Amino acid sequence: MRLPFLDPLYATEGAVASVYLDTSRDTGDPDRAVELRWRHAREELTAQGADARTLAALADGLDADREVSDRHGRALFCADGQLVLAEELPQPPARDTARYSRVPDAMPLAVQHAPDLPYLAVSVTRQRGVGGRPAPSADTGPGGPASEAIEGAPGAGDEIVVGVQAGRWPMSRVAPGPVTWHRFPADAWQRGAARLAGTVNRMAGESGAQAIVVRGEEGDGWAQGVFVNRLPSKLASRVITVEGTGPPVTAPGRALLEDDLATSLDGRLNERDLLHIDRFLAQRARDRAACEGMTAAVAALQRGQVEALLVNLPGVAPQQLWGGPRPTHIAASEEDLWVFGAPSARAEPVESLLIRAVVGTGAELVVVPRDELALADGVGVLLRYAAPAAP
């Protein structure tokens, strides 16, 4: 996963206020609940030395997600009275946190972006007219078997309504893009599906979609089947078909087909991350000590040698590292940091220094569940080049 969205956090000098709050709106009085959480965070930031302008900018930034319903969170970063980054979180933080430090607390936000999987969501529903009649078998294209007939084929006045939305999972579940809606007379759906398949093919190419989730109505697979079988064969391996009931968008500010996307995409990694993991496993087989564990990660980040940092969920082993002004100023002790010529050194949380070094050296982040690939200290590194042999 590439991390350009974090660049603004490291473009400023001085301390940065990092705030993670549960801003869910699934309680009886969500505004009151968020206000109480913010009050506690403001008190913590004040005690750490945050100035009044920074606190005011953070307070203003809290109001931007009022249109997002249900459970979610918000990440806010502010420096010198200016909000430098604010994002909705698809999941509320495990606990509200507030920190005022020279190194932003960016790892929780980066982890919530993972796996940053590009997808398309396609909802295919039928609005009933009158005069329903027995259904013909679905047309499956040249050489394909016909699917089972459905109850109540297109009747007079029936319409096929299709919504299409591109996104990046999981962040777009609370920051969705626009939905394009298409309507077709049901008796012209064969031709309409072919045209729509061309549109979806184009969108998949533009967005790099690695999954295309197509939902049809439960017990009514005809319209969905016609569309899926009009898609180009090169997309076949990316198509995930699901059936559902109810509206495709269940709440304001949420993604099209959110529940179906969660069922289909949770636990998947994007294709680039899978390649990074395969290469990491090959490197680890040759020299485990050079690419796994905190000692290996720190040494490689100091040299700008990391192509991708792998971290486990649950997270990296809790400890503190020492950091200086530059991203590569990272070490296990203050004495080690002086060797790199750092003019100053401070003990900082390990995850904050790791993610700063990753962003500052142009590396990528791969978040992998511990039960799929357990890493020593919860961390590993895919190396850009082999370290020089010791004399």
Coordinates of C-alpha atoms in Angstrom, one line a residue:
M1 CA 0.0 0.0 0.0
R2 CA 1.4 3.4 -1.0
L3 CA 1.1 6.2 1.5
P4 CA 1.1 9.6 -0.3
F5 CA -1.9 10.7 1.7
L6 CA 0.3 11.0 4.7
D7 CA 2.8 13.4 3.1
P8 CA 1.1 16.5 4.6
L9 CA 1.9 15.3 8.1
Y10 CA 5.6 15.5 7.5
A11 CA 5.7 18.7 5.5
T12 CA 5.4 20.9 8.6
E13 CA 7.9 21.8 11.3
G14 CA 7.2 21.8 14.9
A15 CA 4.7 19.7 17.0
V16 CA 1.6 18.1 15.5
A17 CA -1.6 17.3 17.3
S18 CA -2.9 13.8 16.5
V19 CA -6.4 13.0 17.5
Y20 CA -8.5 9.8 17.0
L21 CA -12.1 10.0 18.2
D22 CA -15.1 7.7 18.0
T23 CA -17.6 9.9 16.2
S24 CA -20.2 7.2 15.7
R25 CA -23.8 8.3 15.3
D26 CA -25.5 5.2 16.5
T27 CA -26.3 6.5 20.0
G28 CA -29.4 8.4 21.3
D29 CA -27.5 11.7 21.5
P30 CA -24.4 11.4 19.2
D31 CA -23.5 15.1 19.4
R32 CA -23.4 15.0 23.2
A33 CA -21.2 11.8 23.1
V34 CA -18.7 13.3 20.6
E35 CA -18.6 16.5 22.6
L36 CA -17.6 14.6 25.8
R37 CA -14.9 12.7 23.9
W38 CA -13.6 15.8 22.4
R39 CA -13.5 17.5 25.8
H40 CA -11.3 14.8 27.2
A41 CA -9.0 14.9 24.2
R42 CA -8.7 18.7 24.5
E43 CA -7.7 18.4 28.1
E44 CA -5.0 15.9 27.2
L45 CA -3.7 18.1 24.4
T46 CA -3.7 21.2 26.7
A47 CA -1.7 19.3 29.3
Q48 CA 0.9 18.4 26.6
G49 CA 1.3 22.0 25.5
A50 CA -1.0 22.4 22.5
D51 CA -1.9 26.1 21.8
A52 CA -5.3 27.6 21.6
R53 CA -5.3 28.0 17.7
T54 CA -4.5 24.3 17.3
L55 CA -7.3 23.3 19.6
A56 CA -9.8 25.6 17.8
A57 CA -8.8 24.2 14.4
L58 CA -9.3 20.6 15.7
A59 CA -12.7 21.5 17.1
D60 CA -13.8 23.0 13.8
G61 CA -12.6 19.8 12.0
L62 CA -14.9 17.6 14.1
D63 CA -18.0 18.8 12.5
A64 CA -17.2 17.6 9.0
D65 CA -18.6 14.1 9.4
R66 CA -22.1 14.8 10.7
E67 CA -23.6 13.4 7.5
V68 CA -21.9 10.0 8.0
S69 CA -24.2 7.7 9.9
D70 CA -23.7 4.6 12.0
R71 CA -20.4 3.5 13.6
H72 CA -17.2 5.3 12.4
G73 CA -14.4 7.5 13.7
R74 CA -12.4 10.5 12.8
A75 CA -8.6 11.2 12.6
L76 CA -7.4 14.8 12.8
F77 CA -3.9 16.2 12.6
C78 CA -3.2 19.9 13.2
A79 CA 0.0 21.9 13.3
D80 CA 0.5 25.6 14.2
G81 CA -3.3 26.3 14.1
Q82 CA -3.8 24.7 10.7
L83 CA -5.6 21.4 10.1
V84 CA -3.2 19.5 7.8
L85 CA -5.1 16.2 7.5
A86 CA -8.6 15.0 8.5
E87 CA -10.2 11.7 7.5
E88 CA -13.2 9.6 8.4
L89 CA -12.3 6.2 9.7
P90 CA -14.3 3.1 8.7
Q91 CA -14.0 1.8 12.2
P92 CA -14.0 3.8 15.5
P93 CA -10.6 3.7 17.2
A94 CA -10.3 1.1 19.9
R95 CA -9.9 4.0 22.3
D96 CA -9.8 7.8 21.9
T97 CA -6.3 9.2 21.8
A98 CA -4.8 12.7 21.7
R99 CA -1.1 13.4 21.3
Y100 CA 1.0 16.6 20.8
S101 CA 4.4 15.6 19.5
R102 CA 7.0 16.3 16.9
V103 CA 6.3 12.9 15.4
P104 CA 2.6 12.5 14.3
D105 CA 0.7 9.4 15.5
A106 CA 0.0 8.2 12.0
M107 CA 0.1 4.4 12.1
P108 CA -3.5 3.9 13.2
L109 CA -4.7 5.9 10.2
A110 CA -2.4 4.0 7.8
V111 CA -3.7 0.7 9.2
Q112 CA -7.3 1.7 8.7
H113 CA -6.5 2.4 5.0
A114 CA -5.2 -1.2 4.5
P115 CA -5.5 -3.0 2.2
D116 CA -6.5 -0.1 0.0
L117 CA -8.2 -2.4 -2.4
P118 CA -9.7 -0.8 -5.5
Y119 CA -13.1 -2.2 -6.4
L120 CA -16.4 -1.5 -8.2
A121 CA -19.8 -2.1 -6.7
V122 CA -22.7 -2.8 -9.0
S123 CA -26.2 -3.0 -7.8
V124 CA -28.7 -4.6 -10.2
T125 CA -32.4 -4.4 -9.1
R126 CA -35.7 -4.6 -10.8
Q127 CA -38.6 -2.2 -10.3
R128 CA -41.8 -4.1 -11.1
G129 CA -44.4 -2.8 -13.5
V130 CA -47.6 -4.7 -14.4
G131 CA -48.4 -7.8 -16.4
G132 CA -45.7 -10.1 -15.2
R133 CA -45.3 -13.4 -17.1
P134 CA -43.3 -16.6 -16.7
A135 CA -39.6 -16.0 -17.1
P136 CA -37.4 -17.2 -19.9
S137 CA -34.0 -18.6 -19.1
A138 CA -31.2 -16.1 -18.8
D139 CA -29.1 -15.5 -21.9
T140 CA -25.5 -16.6 -20.9
G141 CA -23.8 -15.6 -24.1
P142 CA -22.3 -17.7 -26.9
G143 CA -21.8 -21.4 -25.8
G144 CA -22.9 -20.9 -22.2
P145 CA -25.6 -22.9 -20.4
A146 CA -28.8 -21.1 -19.6
S147 CA -29.4 -20.3 -15.9
E148 CA -32.5 -21.3 -14.0
A149 CA -35.6 -19.4 -14.8
I150 CA -36.8 -16.8 -12.4
E151 CA -40.3 -16.2 -11.0
G152 CA -41.9 -13.3 -12.8
A153 CA -39.9 -12.3 -15.8
P154 CA -39.9 -8.7 -17.2
G155 CA -43.5 -7.6 -17.5
A156 CA -45.0 -4.4 -19.0
G157 CA -43.4 -1.4 -17.3
D158 CA -40.6 -3.3 -15.5
E159 CA -37.3 -1.5 -15.3
I160 CA -33.8 -2.6 -14.4
V161 CA -32.1 -0.1 -12.2
V162 CA -28.3 -0.3 -11.9
G163 CA -26.0 1.7 -9.6
V164 CA -22.3 1.7 -10.1
Q165 CA -19.7 3.1 -7.7
A166 CA -15.9 2.9 -7.6
G167 CA -14.0 2.9 -4.3
R168 CA -11.0 1.8 -2.3
W169 CA -11.8 -0.7 0.4
P170 CA -12.2 -0.1 3.3
M171 CA -11.9 3.7 3.5
S172 CA -14.7 4.3 1.0
R173 CA -17.3 2.7 3.2
V174 CA -17.5 6.1 5.0
A175 CA -16.0 8.3 2.3
P176 CA -17.9 7.0 -0.8
G177 CA -17.6 8.5 -4.2
P178 CA -20.5 9.3 -6.5
V179 CA -22.9 6.6 -7.6
T180 CA -23.9 6.6 -11.3
W181 CA -27.5 5.3 -11.8
H182 CA -28.8 3.8 -15.0
R183 CA -32.3 2.7 -15.9
F184 CA -33.3 0.4 -18.7
P185 CA -36.7 -1.0 -19.8
A186 CA -36.6 -4.7 -18.7
D187 CA -37.6 -5.9 -22.1
A188 CA -34.5 -4.1 -23.6
W189 CA -32.1 -5.3 -20.8
Q190 CA -30.2 -7.6 -23.1
R191 CA -28.9 -4.6 -25.1
G192 CA -28.7 -2.3 -22.1
A193 CA -26.6 -4.8 -20.2
A194 CA -24.1 -5.0 -23.1
R195 CA -23.8 -1.2 -23.1
L196 CA -23.5 -1.1 -19.3
A197 CA -20.8 -3.8 -19.4
G198 CA -18.7 -1.6 -21.6
T199 CA -19.1 1.3 -19.1
V200 CA -18.0 -1.0 -16.3
N201 CA -15.1 -2.3 -18.3
R202 CA -13.9 1.3 -18.8
M203 CA -14.3 2.2 -15.2
A204 CA -12.4 -0.9 -14.1
G205 CA -9.5 0.1 -16.3
E206 CA -9.5 3.6 -15.0
S207 CA -9.7 2.7 -11.3
G208 CA -7.6 -0.4 -11.5
A209 CA -10.4 -2.3 -9.8
Q210 CA -9.3 -5.7 -8.5
A211 CA -12.8 -6.8 -7.5
I212 CA -16.2 -6.2 -9.1
V213 CA -19.0 -7.0 -6.6
V214 CA -22.3 -7.4 -8.4
R215 CA -25.4 -7.7 -6.3
G216 CA -28.7 -9.1 -7.7
E217 CA -32.0 -9.5 -5.9
E218 CA -32.4 -12.6 -3.9
G219 CA -34.5 -15.1 -5.8
D220 CA -34.3 -13.0 -9.0
G221 CA -31.0 -13.8 -10.7
W222 CA -32.1 -13.1 -14.3
A223 CA -31.0 -9.4 -14.5
Q224 CA -27.8 -10.0 -12.6
G225 CA -26.9 -13.0 -14.8
V226 CA -27.5 -11.2 -18.0
F227 CA -25.2 -8.4 -16.9
V228 CA -22.4 -10.6 -15.6
N229 CA -22.4 -12.6 -18.8
R230 CA -22.0 -9.4 -20.9
L231 CA -18.8 -8.4 -19.1
P232 CA -15.5 -9.0 -21.0
S233 CA -13.8 -12.3 -20.2
K234 CA -10.7 -10.5 -18.9
L235 CA -12.8 -9.3 -15.9
A236 CA -14.2 -12.8 -15.1
S237 CA -11.7 -13.5 -12.4
R238 CA -12.5 -10.3 -10.6
V239 CA -16.3 -10.7 -10.5
I240 CA -17.9 -11.6 -7.1
T241 CA -21.7 -12.2 -7.3
V242 CA -23.9 -11.8 -4.3
E243 CA -27.6 -11.7 -3.6
G244 CA -29.4 -9.4 -1.3
T245 CA -32.6 -7.7 -0.2
G246 CA -33.3 -4.2 0.7
P247 CA -31.8 -0.9 -0.6
P248 CA -28.2 -0.9 -1.9
V249 CA -27.4 2.1 0.2
T250 CA -28.6 1.5 3.8
A251 CA -27.6 4.8 5.5
P252 CA -26.5 8.3 4.6
G253 CA -22.8 8.8 4.0
R254 CA -22.1 5.0 3.5
A255 CA -20.9 3.1 0.5
L256 CA -23.1 1.4 -2.1
L257 CA -23.4 -2.3 -1.1
E258 CA -21.4 -1.7 2.1
D259 CA -22.5 -4.9 3.8
D260 CA -21.9 -7.0 0.7
L261 CA -18.5 -5.4 0.2
A262 CA -17.5 -6.2 3.8
T263 CA -18.5 -9.9 3.4
S264 CA -16.7 -10.1 0.0
L265 CA -13.6 -8.0 0.6
D266 CA -12.7 -8.2 4.3
G267 CA -9.5 -10.3 4.8
R268 CA -8.3 -9.8 1.2
L269 CA -5.1 -8.1 0.3
N270 CA -4.5 -6.1 -2.8
E271 CA -2.4 -7.6 -5.6
R272 CA 0.7 -5.4 -5.0
D273 CA 0.7 -6.4 -1.3
L274 CA 0.5 -10.1 -2.2
L275 CA 3.5 -9.7 -4.5
H276 CA 5.4 -7.9 -1.7
I277 CA 4.6 -10.8 0.7
D278 CA 5.8 -13.4 -1.7
R279 CA 9.1 -11.6 -2.2
F280 CA 9.5 -11.1 1.5
L281 CA 9.0 -14.8 2.2
A282 CA 11.7 -15.5 -0.4
Q283 CA 14.1 -13.1 1.3
R284 CA 13.3 -14.4 4.7
A285 CA 14.1 -17.9 3.6
R286 CA 17.6 -16.8 2.6
D287 CA 18.4 -14.5 5.6
R288 CA 15.8 -14.2 8.3
A289 CA 17.8 -12.0 10.6
A290 CA 18.1 -9.3 7.9
C291 CA 14.4 -8.9 7.2
E292 CA 12.4 -9.8 10.3
G293 CA 12.1 -8.3 13.7
M294 CA 12.6 -4.9 15.1
T295 CA 16.4 -4.9 14.9
A296 CA 16.3 -5.7 11.2
A297 CA 13.5 -3.2 10.5
V298 CA 15.3 -0.3 12.3
A299 CA 18.7 -1.0 10.6
A300 CA 17.1 -1.2 7.1
L301 CA 15.0 2.0 7.6
Q302 CA 18.2 3.9 8.8
R303 CA 19.8 3.0 5.4
G304 CA 16.7 3.8 3.3
Q305 CA 16.8 0.1 2.3
V306 CA 13.1 -0.8 2.8
E307 CA 10.8 -1.3 -0.2
A308 CA 7.9 -2.3 2.0
L309 CA 7.4 -2.5 5.8
L310 CA 5.2 -5.5 6.9
V311 CA 3.3 -5.1 10.1
N312 CA 1.0 -7.5 11.9
L313 CA -2.5 -7.0 13.2
P314 CA -2.7 -7.0 16.2
G315 CA 0.1 -4.5 16.1
V316 CA 3.8 -4.1 16.5
A317 CA 5.4 -5.1 19.9
P318 CA 5.0 -2.1 22.3
Q319 CA 8.3 -0.3 23.0
Q320 CA 9.9 3.0 22.4
L321 CA 12.5 4.0 19.9
W322 CA 14.6 7.1 19.6
G323 CA 14.1 9.6 16.8
G324 CA 15.7 12.7 15.5
P325 CA 14.6 15.4 13.0
R326 CA 14.9 13.2 9.8
P327 CA 12.8 10.2 8.9
T328 CA 15.9 8.0 8.9
H329 CA 16.8 9.2 12.4
I330 CA 15.5 6.1 14.1
A331 CA 17.4 3.9 16.6
A332 CA 17.0 1.6 19.6
S333 CA 18.9 4.0 21.9
E334 CA 20.0 7.6 22.1
E335 CA 23.6 6.6 21.8
D336 CA 22.9 4.7 18.5
L337 CA 21.2 7.8 17.1
W338 CA 24.3 10.0 17.6
V339 CA 26.2 7.7 15.3
F340 CA 24.0 9.0 12.4
G341 CA 24.7 12.6 13.2
A342 CA 21.3 13.5 14.6
P343 CA 21.4 16.9 16.2
S344 CA 18.7 16.0 18.8
A345 CA 17.0 12.8 20.0
R346 CA 13.7 12.0 21.7
A347 CA 12.1 8.8 22.8
E348 CA 9.0 8.3 20.7
P349 CA 6.4 5.5 20.3
V350 CA 7.7 2.8 18.0
E351 CA 4.8 2.8 15.5
S352 CA 5.1 6.6 15.0
L353 CA 8.8 6.4 14.1
L354 CA 8.3 3.4 11.9
I355 CA 5.6 5.0 9.8
R356 CA 7.5 8.3 9.5
A357 CA 10.5 6.4 8.2
V358 CA 8.4 4.5 5.7
V359 CA 6.8 7.7 4.3
G360 CA 10.0 9.7 4.4
T361 CA 12.0 7.0 2.4
G362 CA 9.2 6.3 -0.1
A363 CA 8.6 2.8 1.1
E364 CA 5.2 1.1 1.2
L365 CA 3.2 -0.5 4.0
V366 CA 1.7 -4.0 4.1
V367 CA -0.7 -4.9 6.9
V368 CA -1.1 -8.6 7.4
P369 CA -3.1 -10.5 10.1
R370 CA -0.9 -12.3 12.6
D371 CA -2.7 -15.5 12.1
E372 CA -1.8 -15.5 8.4
L373 CA 1.9 -14.5 8.7
A374 CA 3.3 -14.1 12.3
L375 CA 6.3 -11.8 12.3
A376 CA 8.9 -11.5 15.1
D377 CA 8.1 -8.3 17.0
G378 CA 5.2 -7.9 14.6
V379 CA 7.3 -6.4 11.9
G380 CA 9.3 -7.4 8.8
V381 CA 10.9 -5.6 5.9
L382 CA 11.1 -6.3 2.2
L383 CA 14.5 -5.0 1.2
R384 CA 15.3 -2.9 -1.9
Y385 CA 18.8 -4.3 -2.1
A386 CA 20.9 -6.7 0.0
A387 CA 23.0 -5.2 2.8
P388 CA 26.8 -5.1 2.0
A389 CA 28.6 -8.0 3.6
A390 CA 30.6 -7.3 6.7
P391 CA 34.4 -7.1 6.2

